[in-house]
mmCIF file of C-alpha atoms and ligand atoms in Angstrom:
data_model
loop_
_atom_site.group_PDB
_atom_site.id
_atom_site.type_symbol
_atom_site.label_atom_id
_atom_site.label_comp_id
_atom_site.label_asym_id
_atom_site.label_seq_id
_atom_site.Cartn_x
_atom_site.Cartn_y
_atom_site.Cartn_z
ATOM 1 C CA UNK C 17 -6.416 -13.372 3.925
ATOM 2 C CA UNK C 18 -2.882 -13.583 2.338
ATOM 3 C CA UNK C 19 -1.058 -10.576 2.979
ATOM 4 C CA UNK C 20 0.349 -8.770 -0.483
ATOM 5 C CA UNK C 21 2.788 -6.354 0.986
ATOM 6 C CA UNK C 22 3.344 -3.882 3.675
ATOM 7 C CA UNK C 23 3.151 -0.008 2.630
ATOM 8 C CA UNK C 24 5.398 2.057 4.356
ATOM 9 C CA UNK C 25 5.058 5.820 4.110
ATOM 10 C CA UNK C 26 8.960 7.843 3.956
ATOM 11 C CA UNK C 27 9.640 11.531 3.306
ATOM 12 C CA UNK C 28 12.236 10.447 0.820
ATOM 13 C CA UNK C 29 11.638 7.646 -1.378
ATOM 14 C CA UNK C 30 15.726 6.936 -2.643
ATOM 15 C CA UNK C 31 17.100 7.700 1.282
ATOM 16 C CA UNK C 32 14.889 4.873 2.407
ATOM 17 C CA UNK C 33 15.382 2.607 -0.372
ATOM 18 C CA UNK C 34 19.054 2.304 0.712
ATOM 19 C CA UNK C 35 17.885 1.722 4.348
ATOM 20 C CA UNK C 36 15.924 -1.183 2.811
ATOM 21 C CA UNK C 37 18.802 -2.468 0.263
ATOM 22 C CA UNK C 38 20.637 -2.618 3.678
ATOM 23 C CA UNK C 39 17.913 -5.165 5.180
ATOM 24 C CA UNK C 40 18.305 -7.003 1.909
ATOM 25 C CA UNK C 41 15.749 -5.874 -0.118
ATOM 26 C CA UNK C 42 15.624 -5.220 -3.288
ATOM 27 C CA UNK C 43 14.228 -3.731 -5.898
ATOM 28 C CA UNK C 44 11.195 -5.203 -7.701
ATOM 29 C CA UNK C 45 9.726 -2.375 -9.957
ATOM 30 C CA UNK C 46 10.407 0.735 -11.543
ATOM 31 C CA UNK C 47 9.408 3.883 -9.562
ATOM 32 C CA UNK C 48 5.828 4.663 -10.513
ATOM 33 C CA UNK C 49 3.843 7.806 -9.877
ATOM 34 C CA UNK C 50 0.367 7.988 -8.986
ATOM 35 C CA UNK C 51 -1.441 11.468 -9.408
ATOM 36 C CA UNK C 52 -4.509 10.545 -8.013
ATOM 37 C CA UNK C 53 -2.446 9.744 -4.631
ATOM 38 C CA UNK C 54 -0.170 12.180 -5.387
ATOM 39 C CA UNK C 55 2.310 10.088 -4.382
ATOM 40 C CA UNK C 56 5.593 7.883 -6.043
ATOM 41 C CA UNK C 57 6.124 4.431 -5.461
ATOM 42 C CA UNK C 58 8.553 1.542 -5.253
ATOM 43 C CA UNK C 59 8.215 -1.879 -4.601
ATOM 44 C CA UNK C 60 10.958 -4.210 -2.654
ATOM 45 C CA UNK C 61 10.941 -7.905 -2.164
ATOM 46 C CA UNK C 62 13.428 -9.634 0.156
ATOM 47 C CA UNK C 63 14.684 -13.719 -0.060
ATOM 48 C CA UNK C 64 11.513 -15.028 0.811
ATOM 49 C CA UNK C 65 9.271 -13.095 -0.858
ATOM 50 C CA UNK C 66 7.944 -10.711 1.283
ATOM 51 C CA UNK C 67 7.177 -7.631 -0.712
ATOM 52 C CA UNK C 68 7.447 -4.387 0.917
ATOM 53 C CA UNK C 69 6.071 -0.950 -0.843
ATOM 54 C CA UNK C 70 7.569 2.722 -0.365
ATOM 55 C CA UNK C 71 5.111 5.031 -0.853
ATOM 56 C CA UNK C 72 6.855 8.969 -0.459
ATOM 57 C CA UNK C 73 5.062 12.373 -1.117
ATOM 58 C CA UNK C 74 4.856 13.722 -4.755
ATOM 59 C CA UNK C 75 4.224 16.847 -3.117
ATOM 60 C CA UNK C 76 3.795 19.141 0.154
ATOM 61 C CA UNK C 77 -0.326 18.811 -0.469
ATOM 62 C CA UNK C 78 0.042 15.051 -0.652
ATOM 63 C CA UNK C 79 -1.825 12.875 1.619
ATOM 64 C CA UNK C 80 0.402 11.057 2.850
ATOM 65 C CA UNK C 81 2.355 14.111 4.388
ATOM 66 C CA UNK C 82 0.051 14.185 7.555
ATOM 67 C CA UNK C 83 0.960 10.801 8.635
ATOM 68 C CA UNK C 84 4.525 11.222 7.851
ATOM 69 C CA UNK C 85 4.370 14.529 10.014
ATOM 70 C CA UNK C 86 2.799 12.676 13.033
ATOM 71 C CA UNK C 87 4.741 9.398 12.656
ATOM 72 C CA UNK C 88 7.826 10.256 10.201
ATOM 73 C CA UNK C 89 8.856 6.578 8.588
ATOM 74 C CA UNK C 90 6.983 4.111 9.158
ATOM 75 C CA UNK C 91 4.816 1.140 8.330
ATOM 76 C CA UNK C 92 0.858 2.580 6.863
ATOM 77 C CA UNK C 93 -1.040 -0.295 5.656
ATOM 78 C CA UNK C 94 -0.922 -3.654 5.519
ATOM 79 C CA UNK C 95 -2.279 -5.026 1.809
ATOM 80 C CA UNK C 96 -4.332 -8.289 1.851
ATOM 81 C CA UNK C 97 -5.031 -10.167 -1.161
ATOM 82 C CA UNK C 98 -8.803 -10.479 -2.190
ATOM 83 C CA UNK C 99 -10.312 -12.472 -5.027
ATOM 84 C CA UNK C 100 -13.486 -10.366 -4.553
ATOM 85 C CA UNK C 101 -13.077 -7.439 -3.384
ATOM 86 C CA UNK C 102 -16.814 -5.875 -3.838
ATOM 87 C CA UNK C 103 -17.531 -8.816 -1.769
ATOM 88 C CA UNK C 104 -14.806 -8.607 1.282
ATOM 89 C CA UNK C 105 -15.695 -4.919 0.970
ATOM 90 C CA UNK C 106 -19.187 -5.325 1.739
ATOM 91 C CA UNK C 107 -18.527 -8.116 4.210
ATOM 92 C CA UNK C 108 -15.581 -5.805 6.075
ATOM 93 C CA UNK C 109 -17.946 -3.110 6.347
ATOM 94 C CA UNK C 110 -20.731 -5.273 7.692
ATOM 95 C CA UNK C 111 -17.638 -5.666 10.195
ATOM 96 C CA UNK C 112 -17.354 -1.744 11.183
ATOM 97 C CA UNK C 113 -14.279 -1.063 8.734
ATOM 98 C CA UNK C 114 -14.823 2.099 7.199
ATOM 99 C CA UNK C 115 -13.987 2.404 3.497
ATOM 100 C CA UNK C 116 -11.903 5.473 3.157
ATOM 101 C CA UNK C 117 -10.633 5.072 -0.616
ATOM 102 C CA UNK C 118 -12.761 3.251 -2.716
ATOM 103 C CA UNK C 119 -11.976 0.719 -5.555
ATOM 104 C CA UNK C 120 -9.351 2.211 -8.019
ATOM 105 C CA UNK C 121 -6.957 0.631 -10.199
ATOM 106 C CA UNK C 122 -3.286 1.429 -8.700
ATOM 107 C CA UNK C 123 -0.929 2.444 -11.603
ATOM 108 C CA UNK C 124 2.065 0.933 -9.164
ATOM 109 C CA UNK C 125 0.373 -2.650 -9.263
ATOM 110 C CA UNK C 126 0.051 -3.131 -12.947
ATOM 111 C CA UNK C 127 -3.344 -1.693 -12.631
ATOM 112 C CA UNK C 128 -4.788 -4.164 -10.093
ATOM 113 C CA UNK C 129 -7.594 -2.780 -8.641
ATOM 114 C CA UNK C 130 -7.738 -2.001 -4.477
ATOM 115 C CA UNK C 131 -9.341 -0.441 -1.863
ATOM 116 C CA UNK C 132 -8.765 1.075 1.504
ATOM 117 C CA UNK C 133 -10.286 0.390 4.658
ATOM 118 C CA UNK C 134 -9.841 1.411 8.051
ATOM 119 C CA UNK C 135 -10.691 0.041 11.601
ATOM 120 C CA UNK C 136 -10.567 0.951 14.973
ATOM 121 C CA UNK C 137 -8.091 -2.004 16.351
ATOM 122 C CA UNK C 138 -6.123 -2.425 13.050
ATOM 123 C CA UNK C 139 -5.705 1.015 11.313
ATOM 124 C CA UNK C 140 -5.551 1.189 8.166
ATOM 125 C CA UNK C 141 -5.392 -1.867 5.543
ATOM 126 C CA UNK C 142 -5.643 -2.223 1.675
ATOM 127 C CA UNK C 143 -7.529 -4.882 -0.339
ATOM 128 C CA UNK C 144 -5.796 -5.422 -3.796
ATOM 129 C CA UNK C 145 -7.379 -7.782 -6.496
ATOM 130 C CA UNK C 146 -5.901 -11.094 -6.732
ATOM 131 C CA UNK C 147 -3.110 -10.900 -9.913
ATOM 132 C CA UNK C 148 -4.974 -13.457 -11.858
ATOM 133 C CA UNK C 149 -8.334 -15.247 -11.472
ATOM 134 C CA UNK C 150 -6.316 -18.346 -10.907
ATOM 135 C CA UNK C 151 -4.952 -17.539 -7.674
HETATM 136 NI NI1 NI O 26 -0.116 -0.691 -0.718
#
């Protein structure tokens, strides 16, 4: 599976941002909020292409606060690219990955539909719809 971006969770979206400007990312997208998550998010892309997404707290109830607690900054999820993702889903959890957010579109991502999954052995990972049905 080709791997869409890495989700890092921060306590501060614009204080991290700068730590990742300073790696030589940049900016690739307007902040966008996403109540359902209740959280904000930015995406970064360095040189090569690697795409990296900041994904902060909207508030103290958020869901994302618990990790942050336990781990403060730090890499989440890892997002893999699927061109079916009802079917990887199904296959995954054949697998023993647990689906712990079903399929929603994600306001961030143009609306692209994913999903999250976790595993013992590779914590927790994100399937996001391939951006058009050529790819
Ligand atoms: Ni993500």
């Amino acid at each position: 599976m080709r791997i869409d971006h890495i989700g890092y969770a921060v306590q501060d979206l614009a204080a991290a941002a700068e730590k990742f400007e300073a790696l030589g990312y940049r900016s690739c997208g307007e902040e966008t909020e996403d109540l359902g998550r209740k959280v904000k998010i930015r995406f970064f892309s360095d040189t090569s292409g690697v795409m990296i997404e900041l994904v902060a707290p909207l508030q103290d109830d958020s869901p994302i606060m618990g990790w942050i607690r336990k781990n403060g900054n730090s890499p989440y999820h890892i997002c893999y690219e699927s061109a079916d993702l009802e079917h990887e889903i199904a296959e995954l959890r054949q697998k023993g990955f647990i689906l712990v957010h079903p399929i929603a579109p994600a306001p961030a991502m143009g609306g692209r539909r994913v999903a999250f999954l976790y595993g013992t052995g590779t914590g927790l990972l994100e399937l996001a719809e391939s951006p058009s049905p050529s790819r």
